[in-house]
Coordinates of C-alpha atoms and ligand atoms in Angstrom, one line a residue:
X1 CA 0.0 0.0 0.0
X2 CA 1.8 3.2 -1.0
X3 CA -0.9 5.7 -0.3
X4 CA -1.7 6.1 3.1
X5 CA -4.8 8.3 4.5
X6 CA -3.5 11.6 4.5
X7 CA -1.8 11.6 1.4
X8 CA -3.7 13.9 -1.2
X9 CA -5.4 12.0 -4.2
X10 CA -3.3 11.3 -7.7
X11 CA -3.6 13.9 -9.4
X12 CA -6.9 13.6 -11.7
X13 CA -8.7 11.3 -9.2
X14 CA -11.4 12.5 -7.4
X15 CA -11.7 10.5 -4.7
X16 CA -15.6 11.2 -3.2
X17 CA -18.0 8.9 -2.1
X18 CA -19.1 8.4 -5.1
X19 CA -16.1 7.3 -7.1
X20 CA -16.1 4.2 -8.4
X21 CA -14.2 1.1 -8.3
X22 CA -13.6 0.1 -11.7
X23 CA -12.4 1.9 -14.7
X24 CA -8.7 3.4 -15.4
X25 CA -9.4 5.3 -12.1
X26 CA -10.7 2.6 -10.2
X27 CA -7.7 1.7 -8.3
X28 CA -6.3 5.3 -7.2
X29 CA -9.8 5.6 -5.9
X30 CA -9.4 2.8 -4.1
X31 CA -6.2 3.1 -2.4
X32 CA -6.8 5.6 0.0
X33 CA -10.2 3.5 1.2
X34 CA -8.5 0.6 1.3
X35 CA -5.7 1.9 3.3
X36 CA -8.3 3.8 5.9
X37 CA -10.1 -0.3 5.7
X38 CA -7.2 -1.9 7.2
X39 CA -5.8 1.0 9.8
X40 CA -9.5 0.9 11.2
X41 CA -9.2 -3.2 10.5
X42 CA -5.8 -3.8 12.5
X43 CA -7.4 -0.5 15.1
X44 CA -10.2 -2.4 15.9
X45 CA -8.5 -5.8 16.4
X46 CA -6.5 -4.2 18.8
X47 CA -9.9 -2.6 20.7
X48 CA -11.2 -6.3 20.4
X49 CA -7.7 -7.5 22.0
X50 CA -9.1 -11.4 21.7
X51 CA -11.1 -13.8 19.9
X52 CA -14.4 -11.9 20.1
X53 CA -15.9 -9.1 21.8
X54 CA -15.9 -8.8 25.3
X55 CA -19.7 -8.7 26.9
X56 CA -23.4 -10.1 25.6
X57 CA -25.3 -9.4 22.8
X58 CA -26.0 -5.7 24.0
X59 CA -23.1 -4.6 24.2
X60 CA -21.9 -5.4 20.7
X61 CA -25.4 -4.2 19.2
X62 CA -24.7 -0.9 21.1
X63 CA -21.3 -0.4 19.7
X64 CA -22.8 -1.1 16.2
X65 CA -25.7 1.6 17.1
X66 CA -23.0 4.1 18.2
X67 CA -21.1 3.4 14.7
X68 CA -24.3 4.2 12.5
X69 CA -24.8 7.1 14.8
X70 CA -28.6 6.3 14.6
X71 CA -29.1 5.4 10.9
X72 CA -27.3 3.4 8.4
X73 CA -29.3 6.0 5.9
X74 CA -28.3 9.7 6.5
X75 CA -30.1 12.3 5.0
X76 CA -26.4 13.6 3.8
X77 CA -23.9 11.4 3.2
X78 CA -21.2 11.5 6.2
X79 CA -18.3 10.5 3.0
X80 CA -16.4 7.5 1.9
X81 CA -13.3 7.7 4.5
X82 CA -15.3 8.3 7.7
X83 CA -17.5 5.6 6.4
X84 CA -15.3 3.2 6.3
X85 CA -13.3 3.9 9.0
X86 CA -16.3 4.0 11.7
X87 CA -17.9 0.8 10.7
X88 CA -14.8 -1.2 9.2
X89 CA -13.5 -0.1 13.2
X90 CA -16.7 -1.0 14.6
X91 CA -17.1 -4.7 12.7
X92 CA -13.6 -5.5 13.7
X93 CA -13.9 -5.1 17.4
X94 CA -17.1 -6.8 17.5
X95 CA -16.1 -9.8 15.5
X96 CA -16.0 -13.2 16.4
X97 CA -12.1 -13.5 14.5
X98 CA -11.6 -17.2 13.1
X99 CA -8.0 -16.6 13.0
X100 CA -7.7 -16.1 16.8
X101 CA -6.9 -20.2 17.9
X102 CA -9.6 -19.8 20.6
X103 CA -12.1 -19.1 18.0
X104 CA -13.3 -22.7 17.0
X105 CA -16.4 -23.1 17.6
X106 CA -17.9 -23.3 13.7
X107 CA -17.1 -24.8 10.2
X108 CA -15.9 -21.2 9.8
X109 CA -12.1 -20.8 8.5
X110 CA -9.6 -18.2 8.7
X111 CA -9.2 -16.6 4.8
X112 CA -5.8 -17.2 3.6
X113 CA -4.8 -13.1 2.7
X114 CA -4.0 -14.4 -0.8
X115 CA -7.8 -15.1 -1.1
X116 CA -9.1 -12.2 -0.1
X117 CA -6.4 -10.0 -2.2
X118 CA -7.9 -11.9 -4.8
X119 CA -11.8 -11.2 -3.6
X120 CA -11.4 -7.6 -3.3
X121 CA -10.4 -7.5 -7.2
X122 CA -13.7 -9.6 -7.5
X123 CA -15.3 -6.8 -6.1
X124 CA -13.9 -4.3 -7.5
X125 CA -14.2 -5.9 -11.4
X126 CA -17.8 -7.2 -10.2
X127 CA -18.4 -9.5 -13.3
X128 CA -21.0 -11.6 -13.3
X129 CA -21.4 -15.4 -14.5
X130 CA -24.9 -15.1 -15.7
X131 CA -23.4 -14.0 -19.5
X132 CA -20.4 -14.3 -21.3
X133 CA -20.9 -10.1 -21.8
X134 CA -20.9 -9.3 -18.2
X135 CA -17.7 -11.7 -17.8
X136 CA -15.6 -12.7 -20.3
X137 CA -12.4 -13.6 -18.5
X138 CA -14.6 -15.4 -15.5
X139 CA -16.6 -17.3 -17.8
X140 CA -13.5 -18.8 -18.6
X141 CA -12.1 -19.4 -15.4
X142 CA -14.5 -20.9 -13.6
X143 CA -14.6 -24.3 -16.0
X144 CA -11.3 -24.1 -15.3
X145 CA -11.4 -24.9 -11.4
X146 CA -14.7 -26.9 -11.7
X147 CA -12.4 -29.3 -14.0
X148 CA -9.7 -29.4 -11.5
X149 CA -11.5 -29.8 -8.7
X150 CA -13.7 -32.5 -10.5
X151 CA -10.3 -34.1 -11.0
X152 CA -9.3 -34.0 -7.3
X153 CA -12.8 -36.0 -6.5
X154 CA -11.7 -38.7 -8.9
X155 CA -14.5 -37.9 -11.6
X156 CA -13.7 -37.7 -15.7
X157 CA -13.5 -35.0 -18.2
X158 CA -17.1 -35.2 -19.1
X159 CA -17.9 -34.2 -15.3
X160 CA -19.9 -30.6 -14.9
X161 CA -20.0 -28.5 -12.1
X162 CA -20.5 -25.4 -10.7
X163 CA -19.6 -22.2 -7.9
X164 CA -22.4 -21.9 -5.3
X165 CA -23.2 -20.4 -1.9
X166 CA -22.4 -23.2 0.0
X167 CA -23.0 -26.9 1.1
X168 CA -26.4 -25.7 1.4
X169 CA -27.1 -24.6 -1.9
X170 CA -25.0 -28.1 -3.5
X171 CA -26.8 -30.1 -1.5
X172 CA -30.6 -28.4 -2.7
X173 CA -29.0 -29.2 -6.7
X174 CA -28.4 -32.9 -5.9
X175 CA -31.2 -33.4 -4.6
X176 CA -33.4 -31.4 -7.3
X177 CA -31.3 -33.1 -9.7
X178 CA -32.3 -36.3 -8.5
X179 CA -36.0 -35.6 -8.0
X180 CA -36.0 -34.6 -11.7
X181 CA -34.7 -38.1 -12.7
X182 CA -36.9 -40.2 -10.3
X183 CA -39.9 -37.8 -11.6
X184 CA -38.8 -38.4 -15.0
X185 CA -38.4 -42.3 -14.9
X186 CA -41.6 -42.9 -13.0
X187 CA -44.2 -40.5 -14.9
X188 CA -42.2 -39.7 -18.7
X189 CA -42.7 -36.6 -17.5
X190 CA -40.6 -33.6 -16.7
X191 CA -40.7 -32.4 -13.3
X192 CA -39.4 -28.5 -14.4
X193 CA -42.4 -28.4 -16.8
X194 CA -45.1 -30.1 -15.2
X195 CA -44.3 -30.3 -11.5
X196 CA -43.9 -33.9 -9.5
X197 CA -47.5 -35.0 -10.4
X198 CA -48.5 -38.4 -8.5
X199 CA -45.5 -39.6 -8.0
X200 CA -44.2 -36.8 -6.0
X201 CA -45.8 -38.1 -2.4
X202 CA -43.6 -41.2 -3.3
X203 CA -40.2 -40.1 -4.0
X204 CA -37.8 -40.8 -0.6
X205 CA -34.6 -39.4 0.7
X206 CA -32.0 -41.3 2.8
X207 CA -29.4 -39.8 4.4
X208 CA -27.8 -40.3 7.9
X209 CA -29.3 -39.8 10.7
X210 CA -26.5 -37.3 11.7
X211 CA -26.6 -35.9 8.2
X212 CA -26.4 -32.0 7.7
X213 CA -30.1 -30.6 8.3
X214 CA -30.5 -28.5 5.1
X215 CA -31.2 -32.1 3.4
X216 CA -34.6 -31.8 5.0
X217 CA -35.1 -28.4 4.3
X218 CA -33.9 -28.9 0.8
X219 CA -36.7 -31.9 0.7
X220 CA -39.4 -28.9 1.7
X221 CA -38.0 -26.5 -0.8
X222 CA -38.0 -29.5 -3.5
X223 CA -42.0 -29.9 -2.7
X224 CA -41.4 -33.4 -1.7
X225 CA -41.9 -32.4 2.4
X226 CA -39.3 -33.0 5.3
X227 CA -41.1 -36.2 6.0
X228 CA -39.9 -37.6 2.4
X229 CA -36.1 -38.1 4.2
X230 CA -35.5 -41.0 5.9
X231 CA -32.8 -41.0 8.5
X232 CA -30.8 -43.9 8.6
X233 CA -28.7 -45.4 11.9
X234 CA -25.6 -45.0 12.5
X235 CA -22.8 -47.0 14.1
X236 CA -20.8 -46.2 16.6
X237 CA -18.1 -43.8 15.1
X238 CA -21.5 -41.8 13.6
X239 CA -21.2 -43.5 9.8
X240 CA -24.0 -44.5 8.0
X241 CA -24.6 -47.9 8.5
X242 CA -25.4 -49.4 5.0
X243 CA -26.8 -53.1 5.9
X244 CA -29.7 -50.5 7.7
X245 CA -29.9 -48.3 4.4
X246 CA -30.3 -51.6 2.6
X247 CA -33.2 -52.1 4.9
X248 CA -35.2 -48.9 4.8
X249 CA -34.4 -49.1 0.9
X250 CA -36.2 -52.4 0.5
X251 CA -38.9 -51.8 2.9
X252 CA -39.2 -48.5 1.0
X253 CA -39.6 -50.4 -2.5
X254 CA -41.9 -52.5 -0.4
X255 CA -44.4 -49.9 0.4
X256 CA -44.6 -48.5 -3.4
X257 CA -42.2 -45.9 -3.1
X258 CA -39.6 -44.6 -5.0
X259 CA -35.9 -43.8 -3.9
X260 CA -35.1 -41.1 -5.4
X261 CA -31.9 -40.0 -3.7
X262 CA -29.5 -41.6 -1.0
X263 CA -27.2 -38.9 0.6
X264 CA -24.3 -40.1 1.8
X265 CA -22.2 -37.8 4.4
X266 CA -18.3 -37.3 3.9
X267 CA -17.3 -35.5 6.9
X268 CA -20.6 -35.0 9.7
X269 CA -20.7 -31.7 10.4
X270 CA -20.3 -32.4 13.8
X271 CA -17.9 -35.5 14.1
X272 CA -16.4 -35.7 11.1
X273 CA -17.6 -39.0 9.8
X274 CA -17.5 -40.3 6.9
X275 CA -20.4 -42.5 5.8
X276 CA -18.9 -45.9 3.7
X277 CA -18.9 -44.4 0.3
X278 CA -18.6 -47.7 -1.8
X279 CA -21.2 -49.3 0.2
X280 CA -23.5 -46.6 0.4
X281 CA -23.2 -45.6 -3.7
X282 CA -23.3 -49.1 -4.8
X283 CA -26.7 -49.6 -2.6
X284 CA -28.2 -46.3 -4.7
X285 CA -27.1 -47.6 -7.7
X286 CA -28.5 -50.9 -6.9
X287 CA -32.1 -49.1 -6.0
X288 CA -32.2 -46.6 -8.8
X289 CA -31.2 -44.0 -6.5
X290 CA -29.2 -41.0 -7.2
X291 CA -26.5 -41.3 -5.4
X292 CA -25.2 -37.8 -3.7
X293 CA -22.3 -37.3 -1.6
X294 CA -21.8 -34.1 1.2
X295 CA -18.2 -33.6 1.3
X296 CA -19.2 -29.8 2.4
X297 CA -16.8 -30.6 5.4
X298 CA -14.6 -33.4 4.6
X299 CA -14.1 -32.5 0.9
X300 CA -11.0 -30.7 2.0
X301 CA -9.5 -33.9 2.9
X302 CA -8.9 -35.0 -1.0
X303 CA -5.9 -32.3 -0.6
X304 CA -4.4 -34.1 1.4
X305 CA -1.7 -37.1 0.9
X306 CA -2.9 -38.5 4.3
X307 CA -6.4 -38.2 4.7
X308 CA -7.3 -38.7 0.6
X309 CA -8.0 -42.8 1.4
X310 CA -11.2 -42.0 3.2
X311 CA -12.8 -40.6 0.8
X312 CA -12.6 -43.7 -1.3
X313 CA -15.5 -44.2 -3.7
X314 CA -16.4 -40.7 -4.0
X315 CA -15.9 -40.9 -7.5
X316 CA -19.0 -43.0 -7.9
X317 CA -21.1 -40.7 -6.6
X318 CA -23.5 -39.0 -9.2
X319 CA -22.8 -35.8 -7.3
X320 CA -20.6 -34.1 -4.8
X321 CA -21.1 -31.0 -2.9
X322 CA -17.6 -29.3 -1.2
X323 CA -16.8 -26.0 0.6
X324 CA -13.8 -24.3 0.3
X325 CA -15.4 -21.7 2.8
X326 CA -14.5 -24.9 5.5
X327 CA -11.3 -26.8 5.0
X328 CA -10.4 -24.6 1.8
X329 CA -9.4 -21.4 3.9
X330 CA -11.2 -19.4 1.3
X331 CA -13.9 -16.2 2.6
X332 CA -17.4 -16.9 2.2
X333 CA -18.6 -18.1 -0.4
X334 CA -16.9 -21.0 -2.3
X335 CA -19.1 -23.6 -2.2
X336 CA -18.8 -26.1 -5.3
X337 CA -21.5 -28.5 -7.0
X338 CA -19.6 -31.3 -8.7
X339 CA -21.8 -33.8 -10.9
X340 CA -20.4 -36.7 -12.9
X341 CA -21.9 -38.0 -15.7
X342 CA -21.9 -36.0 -19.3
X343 CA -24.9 -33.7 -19.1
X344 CA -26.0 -34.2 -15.5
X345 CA -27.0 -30.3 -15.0
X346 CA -29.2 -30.4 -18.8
X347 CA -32.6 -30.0 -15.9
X348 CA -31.0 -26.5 -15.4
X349 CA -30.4 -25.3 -18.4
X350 CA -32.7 -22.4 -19.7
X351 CA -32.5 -20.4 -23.0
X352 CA -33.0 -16.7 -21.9
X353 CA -33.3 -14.2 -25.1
X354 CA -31.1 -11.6 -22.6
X355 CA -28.5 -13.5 -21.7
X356 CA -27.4 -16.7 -23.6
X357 CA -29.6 -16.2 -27.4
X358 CA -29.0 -19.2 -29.6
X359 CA -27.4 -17.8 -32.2
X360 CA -24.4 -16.3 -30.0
X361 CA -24.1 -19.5 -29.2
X362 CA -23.6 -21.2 -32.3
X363 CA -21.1 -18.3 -32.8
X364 CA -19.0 -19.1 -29.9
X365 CA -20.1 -17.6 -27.2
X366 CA -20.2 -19.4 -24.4
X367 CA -22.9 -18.9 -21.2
X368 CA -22.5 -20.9 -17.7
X369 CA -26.4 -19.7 -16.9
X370 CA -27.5 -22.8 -17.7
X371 CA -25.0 -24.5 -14.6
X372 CA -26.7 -22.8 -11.9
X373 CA -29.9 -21.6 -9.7
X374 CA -29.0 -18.1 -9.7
X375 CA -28.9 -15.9 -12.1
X376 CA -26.2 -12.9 -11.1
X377 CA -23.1 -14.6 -10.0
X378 CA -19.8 -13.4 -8.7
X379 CA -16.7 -14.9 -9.6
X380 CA -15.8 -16.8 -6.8
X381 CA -13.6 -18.6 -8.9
X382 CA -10.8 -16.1 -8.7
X383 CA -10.0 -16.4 -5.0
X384 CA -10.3 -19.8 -5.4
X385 CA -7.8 -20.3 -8.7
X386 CA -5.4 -17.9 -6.9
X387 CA -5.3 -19.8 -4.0
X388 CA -4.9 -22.9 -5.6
X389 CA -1.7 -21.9 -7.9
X390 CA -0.6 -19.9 -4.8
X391 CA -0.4 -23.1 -2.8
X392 CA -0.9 -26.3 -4.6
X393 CA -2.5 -29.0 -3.7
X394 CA 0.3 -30.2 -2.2
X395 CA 0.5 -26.4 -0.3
X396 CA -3.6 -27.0 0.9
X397 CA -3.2 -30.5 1.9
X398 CA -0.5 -29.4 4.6
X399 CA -3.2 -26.9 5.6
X400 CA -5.4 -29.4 6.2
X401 CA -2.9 -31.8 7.7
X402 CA -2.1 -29.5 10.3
X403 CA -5.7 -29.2 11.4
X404 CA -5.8 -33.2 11.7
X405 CA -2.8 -32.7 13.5
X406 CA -4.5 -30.4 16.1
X407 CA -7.5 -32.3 16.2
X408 CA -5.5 -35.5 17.7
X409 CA -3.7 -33.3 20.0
X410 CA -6.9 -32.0 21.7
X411 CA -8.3 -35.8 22.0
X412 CA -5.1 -36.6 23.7
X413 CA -5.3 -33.9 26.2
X414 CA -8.7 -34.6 27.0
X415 CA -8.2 -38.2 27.4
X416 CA -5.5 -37.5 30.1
X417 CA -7.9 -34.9 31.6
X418 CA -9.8 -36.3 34.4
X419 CA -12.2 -33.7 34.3
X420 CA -12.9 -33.8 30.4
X421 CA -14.8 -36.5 28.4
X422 CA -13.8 -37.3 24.7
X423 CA -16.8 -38.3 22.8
X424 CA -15.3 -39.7 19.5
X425 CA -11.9 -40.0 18.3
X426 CA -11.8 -37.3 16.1
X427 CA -12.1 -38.1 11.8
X428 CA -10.9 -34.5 10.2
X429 CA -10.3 -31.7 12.5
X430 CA -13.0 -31.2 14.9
X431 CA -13.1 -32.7 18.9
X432 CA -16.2 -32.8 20.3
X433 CA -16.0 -33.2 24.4
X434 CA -17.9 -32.3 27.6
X435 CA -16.7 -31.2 30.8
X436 CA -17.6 -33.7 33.6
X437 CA -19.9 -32.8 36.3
X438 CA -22.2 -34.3 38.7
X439 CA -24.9 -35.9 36.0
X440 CA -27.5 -33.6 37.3
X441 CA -25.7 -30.1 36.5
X442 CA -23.5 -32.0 33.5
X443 CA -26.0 -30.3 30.5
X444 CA -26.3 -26.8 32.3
X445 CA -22.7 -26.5 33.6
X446 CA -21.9 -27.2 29.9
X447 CA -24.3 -24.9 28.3
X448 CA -23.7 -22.1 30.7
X449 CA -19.1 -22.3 30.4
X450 CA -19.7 -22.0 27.1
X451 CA -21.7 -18.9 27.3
X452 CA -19.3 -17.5 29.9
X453 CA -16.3 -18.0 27.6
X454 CA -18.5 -15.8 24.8
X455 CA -19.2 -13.2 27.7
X456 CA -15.5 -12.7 29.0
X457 CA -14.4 -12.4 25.1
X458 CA -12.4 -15.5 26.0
X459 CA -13.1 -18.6 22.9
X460 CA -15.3 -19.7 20.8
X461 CA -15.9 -23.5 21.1
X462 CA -18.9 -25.4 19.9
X463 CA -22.1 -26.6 21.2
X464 CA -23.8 -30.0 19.9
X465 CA -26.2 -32.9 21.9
X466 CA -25.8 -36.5 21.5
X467 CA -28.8 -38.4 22.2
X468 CA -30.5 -34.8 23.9
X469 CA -26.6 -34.0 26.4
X470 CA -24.9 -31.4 26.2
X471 CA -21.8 -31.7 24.2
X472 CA -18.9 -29.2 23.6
X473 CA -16.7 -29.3 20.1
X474 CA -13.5 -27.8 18.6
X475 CA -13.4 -27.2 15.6
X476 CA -10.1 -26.7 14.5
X477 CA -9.7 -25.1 11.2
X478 CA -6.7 -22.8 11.8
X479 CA -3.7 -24.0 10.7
X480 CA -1.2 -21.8 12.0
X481 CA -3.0 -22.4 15.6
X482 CA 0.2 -24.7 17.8
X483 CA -0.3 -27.7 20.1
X484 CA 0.2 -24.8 22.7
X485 CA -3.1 -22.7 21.2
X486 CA -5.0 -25.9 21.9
X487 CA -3.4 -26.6 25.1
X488 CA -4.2 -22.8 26.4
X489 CA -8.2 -23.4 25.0
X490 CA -8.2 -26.9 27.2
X491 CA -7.0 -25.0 29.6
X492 CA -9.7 -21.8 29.7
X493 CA -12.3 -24.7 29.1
X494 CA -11.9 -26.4 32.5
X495 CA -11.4 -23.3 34.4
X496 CA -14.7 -22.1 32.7
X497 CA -16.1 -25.6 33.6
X498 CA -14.7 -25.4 37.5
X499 CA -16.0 -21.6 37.7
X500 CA -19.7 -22.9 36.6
X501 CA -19.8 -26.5 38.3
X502 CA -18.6 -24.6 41.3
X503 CA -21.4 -22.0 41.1
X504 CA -24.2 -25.0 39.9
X505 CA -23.3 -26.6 43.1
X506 CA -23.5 -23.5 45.4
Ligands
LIG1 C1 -21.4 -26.7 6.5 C2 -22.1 -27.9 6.0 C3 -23.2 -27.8 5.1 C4 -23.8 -26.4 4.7 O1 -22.9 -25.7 4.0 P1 -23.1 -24.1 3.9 O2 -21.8 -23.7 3.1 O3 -23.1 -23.6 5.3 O4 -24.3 -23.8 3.1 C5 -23.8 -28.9 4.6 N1 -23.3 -30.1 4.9 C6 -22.3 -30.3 5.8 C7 -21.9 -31.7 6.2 C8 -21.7 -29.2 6.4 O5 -20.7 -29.3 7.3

């Protein structure tokens, strides 16, 4: 950054509110508001001093109130440095920082910087994916990371894919993707043109009972109703347990339904798990079944040398869903929709006179509208391709090595602890534990050190129930956090859990 705040503008550049990010004088505009960004960034870190903000929901809304000074809508604009400094200032100091190794409490990563140098250019160049004309250069990229990571899940060059929101958002285009088919092959009809007509009360979901919940909501969205998913057991180390699949698929074909999707889970959101992947794809395939595969959270493993193995079998999934926004240390949003066979997303295409007219395409124009549910689309390909040739997959799969690295550390320091209780051995990178106490007090003095780590600013650390208990979870998705990080965490989550048991007891 050569500008800093005070310096005056290049000369030529007006540098109001109102300039703008793009053009020639895009970039001296941007300079001096970037620069005033990150002194109010690394300002309010400092005012923060820790993990997250010190005090309970009030306090933080106040300090947001104070920062808008009454109204995010002035009648007269207060201009583009104060602006940014006061709430660029006021969002740092009241975040919840993933980057801080007491923050681990989410699926929520740390950015590598080189991703969000990268994301600020997306901004700033704002193309959109919805036409070749509003994007040229990101219409070609993105095929280009959809075909590598495609690659990296084992799948062949006639796989498709595509950039979404999130796990989420995948997960909802598997599954419509799969109701289309099963709509299709029972009825001759389509589903997109004539909705799911009789067969639509028929049409079943299986998934894991420990499965991510936005397949149920997906299965509402879909029109098929939350009751269409049918949770399947798991064993002991939470993984699907496919001779109980088999069962609720036969019983299902039994009763005249149809299965139209099993959803296996690589990586439980939770624990880690990964459901059997050959088992569980070859019983689909067996059924009829789309077979689709949430590696939202345990995608990130196929980076890495040691942790690749267990996703074996992914490959013959008919879909994949991953996040970089997880183990792929990239900021919000890079979710990815992977699919495998030629022409799996044809249900989404759409001509639209606007945006992607015939004969530009027989000219050679290309259009990825026809990939996706939305229509405006950012290029979250960038960060992501930058990252990638940044690091290498060699490069990412040490990230994620390290976190599997901290994860076992934590186990072992909580099997030594008397006063802690591992659940699971953890999979990936996340622990999930419970301080001991008396069984009467064990779910409250758990629920309440958690909240009083949140109120003293102290750590972030997760919240879950097994069977209706209390649990408590790491996740660990920082990857310059040490064995000393975790150590100090352990250590702030006992006293937490001696302050509370002590007060429960009182
Ligand atoms: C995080 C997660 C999701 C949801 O992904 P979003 O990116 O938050 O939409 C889905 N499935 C699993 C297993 C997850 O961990």
């Amino acid at each position: 950054m050569t500008a800093a705040l005070d310096d005056p503008p290049a000369a030529g550049v007006t540098v109001g509110a109102d300039s703008l990010a793009g053009g020639s004088s895009g970039p001296a505009a941007l300079e001096p508001m970037i620069a005033a960004a990150l002194r109010a960034m690394a300002a309010g870190a400092h005012r923060r001093g820790g993990p997250l903000p010190t005090g309970d929901p009030a306090t933080v809304a106040a300090g947001v109130a104070a920062a808008l000074d009454g109204s995010p809508l002035p009648e007269h604009g207060v201009g583009a440095i104060e602006a940014v400094t006061a709430l660029t200032g006021e969002l740092t100091a009241g975040t919840a920082d993933p980057a801080d190794p007491r923050c681990a409490g989410h699926l929520h990563c740390p950015p590598l910087a080189v991703a969000v140098a990268a994301e600020v250019v997306a901004a700033a160049l704002n193309p959109s994916l919805d036409s070749w004309d509003q994007g040229p250069s990101a219409t070609a990229l993105e095929p280009w990371v959809i075909r590598a990571l495609a690659g990296l899940v084992g799948y062949g060059p006639e796989a498709a894919g595509v950039l979404t929101s999130g796990g989420t958002e995948s997960n909802l285009m598997g599954l419509l993707l799969a109701r289309d088919a099963a709509v299709e092959k029972t009825s001759g009809r389509s589903a997109a043109v004539h909705g799911l007509g009789p067969a639509g009360t028929r049409l079943r979901i299986f998934c894991s009972e420990v499965a991510h919940f936005s397949v149920r909501r997906n299965a509402a969205l879909l029109g098929l109703g939350e009751e269409s998913v049918v949770a399947v057991a798991v064993d002991g180390a939470y993984r699907m347990d496919p001779a109980a699949l088999d069962d609720h698929l036969a019983a299902a074909v039994r009763d005249g339904l149809i299965p139209a999707a099993v959803v296996a889970t690589a990586g439980t959101t939770d624990f880690g798990s990964i459901d059997p992947l050959p088992e569980v794809t070859a019983l689909a395939r067996r059924y009829g079944a789309w077979s689709h595969v949430d590696a939202a959270y345990g995608g990130g493993a196929l980076f890495s040398d040691r942790l690749a193995g267990l996703l074996d079998g992914l490959d013959r999934a008919d879909s994949v869903a991953l996040d970089l926004h997880k183990l792929g240390w990239q900021p919000v949003a890079a979710g990815v929709f992977l699919a495998g066979a030629a022409g799996a997303l044809r249900p989404l295409a759409r001509r639209v006179a606007y945006l992607n007219p015939a004969d530009d395409e027989a000219a050679g124009y290309p259009s990825l509208l026809g990939h996706s549910l939305r229509t405006t689309r950012r290029v979250d390909a960038l960060k992501i391709a930058v990252t990638l040739r940044a690091l290498g997959r060699r490069g990412v799969g040490r990230l994620v090595d390290a976190c599997h690295d901290l994860a076992r550390h934590a186990a072992d320091r909580i099997s030594a602890d008397g006063r802690l209780e591992l659940a699971a051995p953890p999979v990936l990178s996340t622990v999930v534990f419970r301080y001991r106490a008396d069984p009467a007090h064990t779910d409250t003095v758990n629920g309440d050190l958690r909240r009083r780590l949140l109120r003293d600013g102290a750590a972030v650390i997760g919240r879950t129930e097994i069977d209706g208990a209390v649990w408590l979870k790491l996740t660990l998705l920082n990857p310059h956090a040490t064995t000393a990080d975790v150590d100090a965490l352990l250590d702030a989550v006992r006293a937490a859990g001696d302050g509370t048991r002590a007060e429960a007891v009182a």
